[in-house]
Structure formats: C-alpha cells, structure tokens
CSV table of C-alpha atoms in Angstrom, one decimal:
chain,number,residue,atom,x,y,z
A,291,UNK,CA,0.0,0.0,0.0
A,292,UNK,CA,2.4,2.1,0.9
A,293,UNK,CA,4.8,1.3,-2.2
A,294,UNK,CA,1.7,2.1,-4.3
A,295,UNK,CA,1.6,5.6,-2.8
A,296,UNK,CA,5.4,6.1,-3.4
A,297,UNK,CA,4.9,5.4,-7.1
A,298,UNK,CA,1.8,7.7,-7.6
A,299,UNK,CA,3.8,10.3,-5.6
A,300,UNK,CA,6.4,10.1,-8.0
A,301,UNK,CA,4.4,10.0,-10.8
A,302,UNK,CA,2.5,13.0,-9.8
A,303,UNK,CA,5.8,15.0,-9.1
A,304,UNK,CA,7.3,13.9,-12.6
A,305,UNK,CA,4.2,15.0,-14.5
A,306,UNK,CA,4.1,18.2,-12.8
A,307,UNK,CA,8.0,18.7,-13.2
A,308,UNK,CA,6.9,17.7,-17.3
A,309,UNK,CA,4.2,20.3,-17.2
A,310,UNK,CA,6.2,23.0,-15.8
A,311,UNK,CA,8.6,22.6,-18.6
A,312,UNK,CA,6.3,22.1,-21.3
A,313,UNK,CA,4.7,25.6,-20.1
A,314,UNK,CA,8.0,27.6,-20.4
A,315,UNK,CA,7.7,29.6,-23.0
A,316,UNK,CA,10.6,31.9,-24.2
A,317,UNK,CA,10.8,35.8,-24.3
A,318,UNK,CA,9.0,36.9,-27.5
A,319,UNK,CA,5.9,35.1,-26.5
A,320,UNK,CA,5.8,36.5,-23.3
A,321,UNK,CA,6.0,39.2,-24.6
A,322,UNK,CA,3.0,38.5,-27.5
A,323,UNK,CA,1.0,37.1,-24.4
A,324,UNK,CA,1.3,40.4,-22.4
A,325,UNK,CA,0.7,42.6,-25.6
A,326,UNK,CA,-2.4,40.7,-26.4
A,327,UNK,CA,-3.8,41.8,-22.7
A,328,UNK,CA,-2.7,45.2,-23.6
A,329,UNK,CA,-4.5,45.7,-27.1
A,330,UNK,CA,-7.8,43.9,-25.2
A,331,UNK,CA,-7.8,46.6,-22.9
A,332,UNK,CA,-7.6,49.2,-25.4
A,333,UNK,CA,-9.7,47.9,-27.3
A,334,UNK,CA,-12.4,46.7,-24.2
A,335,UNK,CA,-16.3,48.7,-24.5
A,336,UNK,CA,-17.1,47.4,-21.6
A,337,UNK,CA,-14.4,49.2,-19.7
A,338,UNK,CA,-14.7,53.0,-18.3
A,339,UNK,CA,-11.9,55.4,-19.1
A,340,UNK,CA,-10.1,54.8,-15.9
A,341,UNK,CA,-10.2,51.2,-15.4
A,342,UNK,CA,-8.4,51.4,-19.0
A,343,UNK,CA,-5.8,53.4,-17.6
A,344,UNK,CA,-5.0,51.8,-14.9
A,345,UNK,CA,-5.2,48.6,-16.6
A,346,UNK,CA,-3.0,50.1,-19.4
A,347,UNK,CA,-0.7,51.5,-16.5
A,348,UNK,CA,-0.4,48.0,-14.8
A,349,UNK,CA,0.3,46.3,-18.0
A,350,UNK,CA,2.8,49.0,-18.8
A,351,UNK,CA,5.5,48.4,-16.5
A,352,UNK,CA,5.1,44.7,-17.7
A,353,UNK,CA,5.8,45.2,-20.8
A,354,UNK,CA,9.2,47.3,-20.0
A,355,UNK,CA,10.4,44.4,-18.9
A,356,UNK,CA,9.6,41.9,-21.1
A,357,UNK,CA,10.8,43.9,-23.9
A,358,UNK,CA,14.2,44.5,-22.6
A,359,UNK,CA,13.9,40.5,-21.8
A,360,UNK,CA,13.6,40.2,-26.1
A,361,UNK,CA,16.0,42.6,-26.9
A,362,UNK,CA,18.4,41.3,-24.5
A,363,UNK,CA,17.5,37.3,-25.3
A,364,UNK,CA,20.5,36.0,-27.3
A,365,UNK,CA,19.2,33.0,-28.3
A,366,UNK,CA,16.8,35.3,-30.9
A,367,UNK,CA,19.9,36.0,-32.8
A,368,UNK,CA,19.8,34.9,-35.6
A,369,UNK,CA,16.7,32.8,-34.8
A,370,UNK,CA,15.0,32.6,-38.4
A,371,UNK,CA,11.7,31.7,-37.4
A,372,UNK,CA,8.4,33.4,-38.9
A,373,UNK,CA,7.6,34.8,-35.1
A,374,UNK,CA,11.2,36.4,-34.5
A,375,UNK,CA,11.0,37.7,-38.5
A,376,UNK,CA,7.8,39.8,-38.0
A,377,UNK,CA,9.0,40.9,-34.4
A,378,UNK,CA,11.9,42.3,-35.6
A,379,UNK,CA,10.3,43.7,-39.1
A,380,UNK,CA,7.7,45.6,-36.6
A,381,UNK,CA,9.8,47.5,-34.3
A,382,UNK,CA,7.0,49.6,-33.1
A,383,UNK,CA,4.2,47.3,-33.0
A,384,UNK,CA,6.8,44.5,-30.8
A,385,UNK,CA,8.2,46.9,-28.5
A,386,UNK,CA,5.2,49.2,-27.9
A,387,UNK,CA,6.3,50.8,-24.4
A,388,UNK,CA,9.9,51.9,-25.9
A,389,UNK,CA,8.6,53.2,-29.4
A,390,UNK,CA,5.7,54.8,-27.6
A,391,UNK,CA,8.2,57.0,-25.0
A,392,UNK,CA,10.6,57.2,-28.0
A,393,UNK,CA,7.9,58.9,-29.9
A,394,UNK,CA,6.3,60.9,-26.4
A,395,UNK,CA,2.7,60.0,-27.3
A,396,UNK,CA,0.5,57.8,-25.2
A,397,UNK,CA,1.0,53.9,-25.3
A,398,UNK,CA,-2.7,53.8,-26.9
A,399,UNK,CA,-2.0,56.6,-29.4
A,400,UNK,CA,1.3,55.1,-30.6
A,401,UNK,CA,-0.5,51.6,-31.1
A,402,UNK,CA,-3.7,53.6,-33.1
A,403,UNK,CA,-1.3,55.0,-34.8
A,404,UNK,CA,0.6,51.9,-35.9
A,405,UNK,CA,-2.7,50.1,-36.9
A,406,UNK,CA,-3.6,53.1,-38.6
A,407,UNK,CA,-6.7,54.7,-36.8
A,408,UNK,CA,-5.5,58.1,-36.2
A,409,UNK,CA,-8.3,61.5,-34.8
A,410,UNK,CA,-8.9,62.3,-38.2
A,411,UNK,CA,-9.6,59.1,-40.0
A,412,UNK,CA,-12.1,58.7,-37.0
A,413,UNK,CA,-13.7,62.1,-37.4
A,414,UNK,CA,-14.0,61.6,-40.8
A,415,UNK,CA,-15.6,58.4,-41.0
A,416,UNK,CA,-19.4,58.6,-41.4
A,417,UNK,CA,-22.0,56.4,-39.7
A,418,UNK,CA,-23.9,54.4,-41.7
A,419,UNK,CA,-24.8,50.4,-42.8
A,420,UNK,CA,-22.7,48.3,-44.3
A,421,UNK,CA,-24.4,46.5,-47.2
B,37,UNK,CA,99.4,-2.3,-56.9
B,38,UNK,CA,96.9,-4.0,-54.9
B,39,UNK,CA,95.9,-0.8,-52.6
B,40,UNK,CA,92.7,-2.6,-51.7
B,41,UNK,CA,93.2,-5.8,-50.1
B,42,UNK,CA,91.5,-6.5,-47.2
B,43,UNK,CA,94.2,-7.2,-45.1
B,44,UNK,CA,95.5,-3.7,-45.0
B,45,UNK,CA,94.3,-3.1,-41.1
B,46,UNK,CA,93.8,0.4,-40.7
B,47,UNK,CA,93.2,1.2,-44.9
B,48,UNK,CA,90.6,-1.7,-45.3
B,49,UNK,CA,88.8,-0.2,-42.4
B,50,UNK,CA,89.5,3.6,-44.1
B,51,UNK,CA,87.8,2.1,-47.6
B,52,UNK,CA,84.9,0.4,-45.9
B,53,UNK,CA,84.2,3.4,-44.5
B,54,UNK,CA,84.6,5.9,-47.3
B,55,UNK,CA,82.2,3.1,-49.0
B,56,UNK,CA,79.3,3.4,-45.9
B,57,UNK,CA,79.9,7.6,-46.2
B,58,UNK,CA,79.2,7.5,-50.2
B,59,UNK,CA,75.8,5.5,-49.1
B,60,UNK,CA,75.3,7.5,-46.3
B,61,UNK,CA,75.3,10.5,-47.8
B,62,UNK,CA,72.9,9.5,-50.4
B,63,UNK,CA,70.5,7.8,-47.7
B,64,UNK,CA,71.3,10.5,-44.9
B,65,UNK,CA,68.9,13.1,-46.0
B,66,UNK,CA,65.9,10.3,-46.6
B,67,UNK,CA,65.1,8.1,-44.2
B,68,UNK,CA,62.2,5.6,-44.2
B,69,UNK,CA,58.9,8.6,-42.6
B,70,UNK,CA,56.8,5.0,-42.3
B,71,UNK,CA,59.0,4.3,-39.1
B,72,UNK,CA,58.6,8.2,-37.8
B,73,UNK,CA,55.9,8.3,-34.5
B,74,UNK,CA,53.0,10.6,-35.3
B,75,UNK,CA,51.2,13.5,-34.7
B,76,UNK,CA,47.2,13.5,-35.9
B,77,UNK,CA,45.4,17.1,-34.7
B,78,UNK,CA,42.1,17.7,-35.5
B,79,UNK,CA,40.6,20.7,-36.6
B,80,UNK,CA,37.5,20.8,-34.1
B,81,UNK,CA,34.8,22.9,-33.4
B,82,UNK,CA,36.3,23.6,-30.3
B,83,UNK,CA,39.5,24.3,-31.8
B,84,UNK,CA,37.6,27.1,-34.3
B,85,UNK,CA,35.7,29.1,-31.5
B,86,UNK,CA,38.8,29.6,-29.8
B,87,UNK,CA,40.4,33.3,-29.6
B,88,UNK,CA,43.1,33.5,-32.4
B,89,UNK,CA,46.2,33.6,-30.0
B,90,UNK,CA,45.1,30.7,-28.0
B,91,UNK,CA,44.3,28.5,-31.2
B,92,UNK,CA,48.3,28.5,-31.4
B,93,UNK,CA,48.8,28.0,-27.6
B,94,UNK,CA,46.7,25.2,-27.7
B,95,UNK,CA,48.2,23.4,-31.1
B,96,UNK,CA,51.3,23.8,-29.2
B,97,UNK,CA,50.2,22.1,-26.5
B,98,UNK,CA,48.9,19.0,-28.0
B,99,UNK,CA,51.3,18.6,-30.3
B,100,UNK,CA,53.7,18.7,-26.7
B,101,UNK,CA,51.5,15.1,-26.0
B,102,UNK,CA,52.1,13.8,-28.9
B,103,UNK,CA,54.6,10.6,-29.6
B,104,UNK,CA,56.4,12.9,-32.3
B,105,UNK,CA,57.1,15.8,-29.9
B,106,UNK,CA,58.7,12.6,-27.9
B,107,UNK,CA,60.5,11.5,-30.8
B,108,UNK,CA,61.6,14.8,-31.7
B,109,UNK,CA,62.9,15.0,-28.1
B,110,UNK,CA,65.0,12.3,-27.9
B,111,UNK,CA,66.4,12.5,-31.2
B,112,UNK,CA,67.8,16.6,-30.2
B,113,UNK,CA,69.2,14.2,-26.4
B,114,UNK,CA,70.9,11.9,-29.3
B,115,UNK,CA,72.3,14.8,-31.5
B,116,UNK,CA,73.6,16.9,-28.0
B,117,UNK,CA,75.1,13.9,-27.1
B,118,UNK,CA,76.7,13.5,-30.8
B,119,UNK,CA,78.2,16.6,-30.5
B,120,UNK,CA,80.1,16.2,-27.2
B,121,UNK,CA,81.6,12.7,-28.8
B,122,UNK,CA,82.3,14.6,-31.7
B,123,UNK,CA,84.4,17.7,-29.8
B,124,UNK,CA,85.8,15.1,-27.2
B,125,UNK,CA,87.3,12.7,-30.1
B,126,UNK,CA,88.4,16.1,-31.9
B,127,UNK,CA,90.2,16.7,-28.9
B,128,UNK,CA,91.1,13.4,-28.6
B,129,UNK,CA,92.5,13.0,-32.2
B,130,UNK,CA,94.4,16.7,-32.0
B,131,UNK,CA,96.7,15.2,-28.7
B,132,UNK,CA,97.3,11.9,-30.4
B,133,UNK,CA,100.5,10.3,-32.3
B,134,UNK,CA,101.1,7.6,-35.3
B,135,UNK,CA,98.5,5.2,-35.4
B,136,UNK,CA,96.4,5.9,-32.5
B,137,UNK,CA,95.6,9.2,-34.0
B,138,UNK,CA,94.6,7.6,-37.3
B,139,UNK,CA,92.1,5.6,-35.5
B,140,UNK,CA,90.8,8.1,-33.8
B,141,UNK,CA,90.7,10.1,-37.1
B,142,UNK,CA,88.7,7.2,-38.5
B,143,UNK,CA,86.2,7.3,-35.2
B,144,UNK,CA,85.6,11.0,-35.7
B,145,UNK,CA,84.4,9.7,-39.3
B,146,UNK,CA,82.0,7.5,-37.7
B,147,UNK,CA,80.6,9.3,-35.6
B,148,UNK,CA,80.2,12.5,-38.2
B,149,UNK,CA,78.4,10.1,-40.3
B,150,UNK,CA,76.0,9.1,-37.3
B,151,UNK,CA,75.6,12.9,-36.6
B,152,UNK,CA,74.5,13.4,-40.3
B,153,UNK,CA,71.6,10.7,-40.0
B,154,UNK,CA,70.8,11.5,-36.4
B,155,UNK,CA,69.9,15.0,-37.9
B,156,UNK,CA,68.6,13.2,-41.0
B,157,UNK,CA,65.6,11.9,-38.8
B,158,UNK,CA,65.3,15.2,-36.6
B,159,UNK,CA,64.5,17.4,-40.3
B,160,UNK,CA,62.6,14.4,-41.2
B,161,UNK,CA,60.6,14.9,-37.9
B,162,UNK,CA,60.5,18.3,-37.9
B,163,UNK,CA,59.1,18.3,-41.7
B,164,UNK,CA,56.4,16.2,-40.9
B,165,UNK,CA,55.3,18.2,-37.3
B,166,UNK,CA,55.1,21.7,-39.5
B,167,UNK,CA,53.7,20.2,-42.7
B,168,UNK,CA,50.6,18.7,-40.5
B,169,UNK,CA,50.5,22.1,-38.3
B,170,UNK,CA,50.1,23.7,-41.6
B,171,UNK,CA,47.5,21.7,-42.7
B,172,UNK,CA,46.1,22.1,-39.6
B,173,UNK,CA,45.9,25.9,-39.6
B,174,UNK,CA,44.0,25.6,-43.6
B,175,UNK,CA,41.4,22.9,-42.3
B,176,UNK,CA,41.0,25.6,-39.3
B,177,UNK,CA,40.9,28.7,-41.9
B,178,UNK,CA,38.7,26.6,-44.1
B,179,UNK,CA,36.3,25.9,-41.2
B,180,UNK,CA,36.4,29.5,-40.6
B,181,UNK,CA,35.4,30.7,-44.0
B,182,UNK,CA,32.4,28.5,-44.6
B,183,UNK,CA,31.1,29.7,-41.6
B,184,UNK,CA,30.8,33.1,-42.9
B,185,UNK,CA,29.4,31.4,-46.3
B,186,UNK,CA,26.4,29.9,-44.6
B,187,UNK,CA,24.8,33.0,-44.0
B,188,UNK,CA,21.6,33.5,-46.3
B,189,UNK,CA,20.0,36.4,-47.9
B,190,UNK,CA,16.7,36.0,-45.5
B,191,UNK,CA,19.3,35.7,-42.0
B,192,UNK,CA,21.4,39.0,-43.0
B,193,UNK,CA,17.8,40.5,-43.3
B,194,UNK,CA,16.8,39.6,-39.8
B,195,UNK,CA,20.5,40.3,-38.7
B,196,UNK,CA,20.4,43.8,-39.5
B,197,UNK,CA,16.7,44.2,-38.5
B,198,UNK,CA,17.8,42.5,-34.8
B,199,UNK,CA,21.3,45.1,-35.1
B,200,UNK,CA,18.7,48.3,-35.8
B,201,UNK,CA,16.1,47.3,-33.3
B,202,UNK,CA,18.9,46.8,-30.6
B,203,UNK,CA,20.2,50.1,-31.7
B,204,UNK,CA,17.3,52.4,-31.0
B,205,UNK,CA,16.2,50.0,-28.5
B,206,UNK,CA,19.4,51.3,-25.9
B,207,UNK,CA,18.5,54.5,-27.5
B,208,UNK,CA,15.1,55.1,-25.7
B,209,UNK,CA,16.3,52.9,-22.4
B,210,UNK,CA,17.0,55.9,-20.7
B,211,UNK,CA,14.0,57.7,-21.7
B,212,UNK,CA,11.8,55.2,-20.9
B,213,UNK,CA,13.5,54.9,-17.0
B,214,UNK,CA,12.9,58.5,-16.7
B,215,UNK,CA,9.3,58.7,-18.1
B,216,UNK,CA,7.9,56.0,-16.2
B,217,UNK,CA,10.0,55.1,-13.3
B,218,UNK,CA,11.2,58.9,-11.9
B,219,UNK,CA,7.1,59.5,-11.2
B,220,UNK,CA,5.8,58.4,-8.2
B,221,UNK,CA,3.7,55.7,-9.1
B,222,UNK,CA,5.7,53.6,-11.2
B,223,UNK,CA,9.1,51.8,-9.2
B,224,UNK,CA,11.4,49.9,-11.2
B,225,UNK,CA,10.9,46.2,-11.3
B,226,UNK,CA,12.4,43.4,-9.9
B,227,UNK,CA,13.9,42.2,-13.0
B,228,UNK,CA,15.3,46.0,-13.4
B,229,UNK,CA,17.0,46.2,-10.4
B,230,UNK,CA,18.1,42.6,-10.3
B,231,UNK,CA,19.2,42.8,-13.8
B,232,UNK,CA,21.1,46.0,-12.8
B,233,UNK,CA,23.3,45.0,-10.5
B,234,UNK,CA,24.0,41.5,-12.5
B,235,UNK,CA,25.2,43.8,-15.4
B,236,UNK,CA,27.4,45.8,-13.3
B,237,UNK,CA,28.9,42.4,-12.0
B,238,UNK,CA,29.4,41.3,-16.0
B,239,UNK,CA,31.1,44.5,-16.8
B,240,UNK,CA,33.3,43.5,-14.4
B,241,UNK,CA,34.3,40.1,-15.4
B,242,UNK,CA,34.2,41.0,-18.8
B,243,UNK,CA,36.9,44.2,-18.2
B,244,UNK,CA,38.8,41.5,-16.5
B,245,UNK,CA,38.7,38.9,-19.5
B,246,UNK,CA,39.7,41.9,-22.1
B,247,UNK,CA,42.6,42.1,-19.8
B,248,UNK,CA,43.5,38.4,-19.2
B,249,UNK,CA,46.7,37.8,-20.8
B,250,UNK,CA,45.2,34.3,-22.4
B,251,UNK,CA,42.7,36.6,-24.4
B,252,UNK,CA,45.7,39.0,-26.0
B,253,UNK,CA,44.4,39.5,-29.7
B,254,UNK,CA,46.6,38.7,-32.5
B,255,UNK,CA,48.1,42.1,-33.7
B,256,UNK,CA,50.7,42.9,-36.5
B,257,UNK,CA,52.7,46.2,-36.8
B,258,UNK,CA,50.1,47.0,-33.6
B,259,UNK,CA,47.1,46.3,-35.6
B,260,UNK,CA,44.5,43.6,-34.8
B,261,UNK,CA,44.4,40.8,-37.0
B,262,UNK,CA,41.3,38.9,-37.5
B,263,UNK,CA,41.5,35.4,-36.6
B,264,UNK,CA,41.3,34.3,-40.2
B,265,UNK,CA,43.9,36.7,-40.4
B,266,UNK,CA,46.1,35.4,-38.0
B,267,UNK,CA,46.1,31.9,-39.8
B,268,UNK,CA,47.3,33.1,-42.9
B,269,UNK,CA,50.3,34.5,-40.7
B,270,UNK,CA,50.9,31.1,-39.1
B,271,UNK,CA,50.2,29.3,-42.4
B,272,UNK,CA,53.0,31.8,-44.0
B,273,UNK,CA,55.3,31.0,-41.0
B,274,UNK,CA,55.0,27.6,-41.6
B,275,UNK,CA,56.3,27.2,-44.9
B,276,UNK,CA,59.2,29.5,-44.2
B,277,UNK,CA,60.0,26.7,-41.7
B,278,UNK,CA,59.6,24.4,-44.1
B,279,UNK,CA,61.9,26.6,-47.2
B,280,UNK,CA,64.5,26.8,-43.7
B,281,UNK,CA,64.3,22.8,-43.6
B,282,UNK,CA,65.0,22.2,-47.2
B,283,UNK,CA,67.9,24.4,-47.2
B,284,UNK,CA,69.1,22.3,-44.1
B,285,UNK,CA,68.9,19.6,-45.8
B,286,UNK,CA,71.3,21.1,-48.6
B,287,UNK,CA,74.0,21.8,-45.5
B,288,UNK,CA,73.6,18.1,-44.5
B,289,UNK,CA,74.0,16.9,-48.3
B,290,UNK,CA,77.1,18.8,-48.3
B,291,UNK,CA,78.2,17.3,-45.0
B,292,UNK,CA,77.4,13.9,-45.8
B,293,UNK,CA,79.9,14.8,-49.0
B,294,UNK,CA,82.5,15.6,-47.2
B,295,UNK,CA,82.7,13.0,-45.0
B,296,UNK,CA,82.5,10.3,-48.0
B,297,UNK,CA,85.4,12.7,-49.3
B,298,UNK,CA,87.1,12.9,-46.2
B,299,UNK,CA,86.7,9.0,-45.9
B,300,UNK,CA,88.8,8.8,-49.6
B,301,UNK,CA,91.2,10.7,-48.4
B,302,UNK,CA,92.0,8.8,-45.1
B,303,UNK,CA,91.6,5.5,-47.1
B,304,UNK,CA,94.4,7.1,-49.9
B,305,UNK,CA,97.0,7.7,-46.8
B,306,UNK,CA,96.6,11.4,-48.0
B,307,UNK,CA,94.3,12.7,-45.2
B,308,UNK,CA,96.9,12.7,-42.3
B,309,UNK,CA,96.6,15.8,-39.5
B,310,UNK,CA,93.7,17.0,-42.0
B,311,UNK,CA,90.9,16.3,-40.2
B,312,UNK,CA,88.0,18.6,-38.5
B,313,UNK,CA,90.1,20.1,-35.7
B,314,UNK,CA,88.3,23.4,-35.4
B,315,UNK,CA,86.5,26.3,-33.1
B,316,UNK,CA,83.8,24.9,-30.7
B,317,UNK,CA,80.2,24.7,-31.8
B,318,UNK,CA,77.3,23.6,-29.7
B,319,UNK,CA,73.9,24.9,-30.4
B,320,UNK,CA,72.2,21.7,-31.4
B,321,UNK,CA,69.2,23.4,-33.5
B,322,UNK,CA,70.7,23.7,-36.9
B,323,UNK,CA,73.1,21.7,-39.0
B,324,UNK,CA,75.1,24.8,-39.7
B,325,UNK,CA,75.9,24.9,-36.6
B,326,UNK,CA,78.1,21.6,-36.9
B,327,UNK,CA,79.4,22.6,-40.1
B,328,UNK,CA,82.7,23.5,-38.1
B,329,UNK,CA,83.6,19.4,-37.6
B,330,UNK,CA,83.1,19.3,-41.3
B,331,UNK,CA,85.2,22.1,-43.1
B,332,UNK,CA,88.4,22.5,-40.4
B,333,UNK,CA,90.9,20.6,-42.7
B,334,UNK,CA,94.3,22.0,-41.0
C-alpha cells in the first residue's frame, strides 16, 4: 500500500516537473502574451476610461520588462523563425512601451497609430450600414 | 698495386668506410617517414571558436603530447650527445700520435656520419610536425570561411533588422527609466534592479577577461588581425619553416659529402693531421651549426 503511494507520488511530481517545462515559453511570447492583454484593454467597451488606464498602466511596467527581456534574449539572434522575423520587421508594433516614450505619445495613441486609426480618420468616418 | 686488399688493417677499415659515407650521404637526408611516431590534430569545433592567440597556444600544447614531440625530443638528447663525442674525439684526435691518431681520425668519421643521420631523422621529424600544423591551420581557416558562407539572404535581413532594433532599443532605455519610473507611481521592477546589479557584475568580469593575458588579440605592426587573419600568418610561418628545412637539408647533403670525401682521403694515406680540428660549436638546432667538424681541414 504504501509502495503504491510512493509510485503515484512520483508520478504526480514527474508529470508536474513535465508540465512545468512544457509551459515555459521563451521571451518573444511572453511578450506576444502580455501585448495581447494590452491591445484587449484598449480595445475593451465594456471598460470605463479609468479602469483602461489603470489597466493600461499596470500592463505597462510589464511590458518594459519583457521587452528588454527580447531585446536582451540572445538566443533570438539569428533565430530565423516566422515569429522572430515579424517581431523584428515591426519595431514599433513588438516593442510598444519603448517606441511609444521614443515617440512621447500615449501607449494607446502610438498603437492607433501603428494600426492606422488616427483623430482624423475617426472624425472623418461617417456612420452608416454596411451592405 | 693491390691498394685494396683487405688485409690492410687500418686502410681496409678507411675504404669500408669511405664506401658506408658514399651510401650515407645518399640515404642520410631520406630516411624511411613509415617508421617516424605521429602526430594527428584535428581541426575541431572547439578548436575554431577559440580566440586567435590561444588556437596556437593550444596546437602547441597537444602537439607537446604527442609521440612525435617525444620522438623529436630524444632524437635533439641523441644529436647533444653526438656533439660532445664529436668535440671530445676532436680533442682526442688533435693530442694523439702515429696510429692511435689515425684511428681516432677514422672514429671522428664514424661518428660524423652518425651525426648526419641523427639530424637526418630530426629534419625528417620536424618536416612532418610543420607540414601537418600547416595543414592544420588551412582545415581551421577553411572551417572558418564556410562559416561566414552559410549566411543566407533572409538571416542577414533579420541580422540587420535585430542590429537596428537593438540600436534604437538602448536609445530610448533611458527615456523610458525616466518617463515612467522617476514619477511616483511607477518603481522599477524586480527584474530591473536585479538585472542591474547583474550587469554591473558582468562589466566587471568581462573588463577583467579583455585584460587576461590568455585573451591577447593577434596584432601585426600593432594592428589587430582577424582570426582568419592570424592563420594566414601562421600558415605563411610555416612554410618558411619548411623553405628553412629544405635548405638544411642542402648543409647536411654537403656534410654527408665531405665526410664520403674525407673517408677517400683517409683511405688514400693522403688525409693525415687534416681532419675537422676546429672552433667549438654547440647549439644543437641547426646543421650549420656543426658545419665547423666538417670544413676544419688543418
């Protein structure tokens, strides 16, 4: 009985010890991860104007972090993958918090801009149905 | 008329050994290489990554292990040790009378003609340890060069995209620190501080490994060479060894001459008091530094 117990014991920890190395995922999609939260925010009706702040705030000083993490991760040299490609072809889009201080506008302004939404197009646009 | 009867004592033994001279000095400069130990680098990965002064340090040191290096040892013990015989019977031969001095003469002979093969088989080694360090360095510069040839159109792309990004990345660090960590609601992260103080400790080691003496880079006329560079030098070093080693071999054709002619003479009766009684020589790296025993005739 209590060699049975032993054996599930150490079966449990090895799956667990399997499952926390099959969840380790490197820098860059992190860093995709973190971004996502950030453009659902932005993007969120259902949130008021300050609960997107301080959301956008809080996800923020996240972000610095995990895009010093990329920038400094050598094992994306030279890493000719799809993912690492588009990060580095994107500078502003990937590193959103740098670009966005680099730039001095907002963190949601510089990713508007990026996707191309700016004040104008939006003022411009008309309201109406789409056939 | 019969000058070479074989029962001449001291001129029998003269002709027999002008006879082993004439076939020593054709065989003296080419001895069998099948018998010669060997020395079989490899030009490894290992051996490519490593900084360009140390990749001679290293070849150095194996080749150090090696049986050749051994061989190559105790054949320079053998040659030191020819030398001495050869001054002491010089010596010898100078303070001696009659027919004790003609043996002696004839000893000298001998033992010239064993200092010519010994250094026979030390060019022999020697040949063989720089030809294979040579080919060593061009496997190692070949290795070096493909490396760079791998590279394709779509990884420089992402190279210099990755160089650009890093760029205005540590452009906009400081900016960033300032914007959103010098207001009062923002403190730098863990990972900032932690990562912080690890970088000062790198900075550190890394000043101390520019200094280490084992990471000196290659430098000619006080520029740095590139390690590719740096091989071409030793590559070019080692076939001036190798242009050094053939004229050697020239010196120790010559010698091997005139000991075969030095050997007639003795045999003809004409070669008394004429043998090598010269000026002291004992550095044991070259042949021309023996040519002394061979030339003296007074």
């Amino acid at each position: 009985m209590t060699c049975t117990r032993t054996f599930t014991l150490a079966v449990a920890t090895a799956a667990c010890l399997a499952a926390t190395g099959a969840a380790q995922a490197g820098t860059l999609e992190n860093l995709e991860r973190e971004r996502a939260i950030m453009v659902e925010t932005i993007l969120d009706p259902s949130l008021t104007a300050v609960e997107r702040q301080r959301k956008i705030v809080l996800s923020q000083n996240r972000l610095v972090d995990l895009e010093r993490m990329v920038i400094r991760d050598k094992s994306l040299a030279g890493k000719n993958t799809p993912v690492v490609k588009k990060a580095f072809e994107n500078y502003d889009l990937t590193f959103l918090v740098h670009a966005s201080v680099e730039k001095n506008l907002s963190l949601m302004d510089h990713w508007l801009s990026q996707v191309g939404v700016s004040t104008k197009n939006v003022m411009d646009a008309r309201v109406g149905r789409r056939w | 008329m019969n000058r070479f009867s074989f029962h001449q004592g001291p001129r029998s033994r003269a002709l027999i050994l002008s006879v082993a001279a004439l076939l020593l000095s054709l065989s003296a400069t080419a001895p069998t290489l099948a018998e010669t130990p060997n020395w079989r680098p490899s030009a490894s990965e290992r051996l490519v990554k490593l900084p360009g002064t140390y990749i001679k340090k290293a070849i150095d040191q194996d080749f150090q292990e090696s049986p050749l290096a051994t061989a190559l040892g105790d054949v320079g013990t053998r040659i030191g040790n020819k030398t001495q015989t050869l001054e002491d019977l010089r010596s010898a031969a100078e303070r001696a009378d009659g027919e004790a001095r003609n043996e002696l003469q004839q000893q000298f002979l001998a033992e010239k003609q064993g200092y010519i093969k010994l250094m026979g088989e030390r060019q022999d080694l020697r040949r063989k340890q720089i030809k294979t360090k040579v080919h060593l360095y061009e496997a190692l510069l070949r290795k070096l060069e493909r490396r760079g040839e791998g590279t394709s159109q779509a990884m420089e792309a992402l190279a210099k995209n990755q160089e650009a990004a890093k760029q205005r990345f540590s452009d906009s660090v400081a900016t960033v620190d300032m914007k959103l960590f010098n207001s009062s609601t923002a403190t730098e992260s863990k990972y900032g501080k932690e990562y912080a103080k690890n970088m000062a400790a790198i900075e550190n080691l890394v000043t101390a490994i520019d200094a280490h003496p084992m990471n000196v880079q290659p430098e000619f006329d006080g520029q740095p060479l590139s390690k590719q560079d740096y091989l071409r030098q030793l590559i070019a070093e080692g076939e001036s060894d190798l242009a050094i080693l053939n004229q050697e071999e020239n010196i120790l054709g010559y010698m091997a001459k005139l000991v075969a002619l030095d050997a007639m003479a003795l045999s003809e009766g004409l070669a008394d008091d004429a043998l090598a009684l010269g000026d002291d020589g004992d550095e044991l790296s070259s042949p021309a530094s023996a040519v002394d025993f061979f030339i003296t005739r007074n």
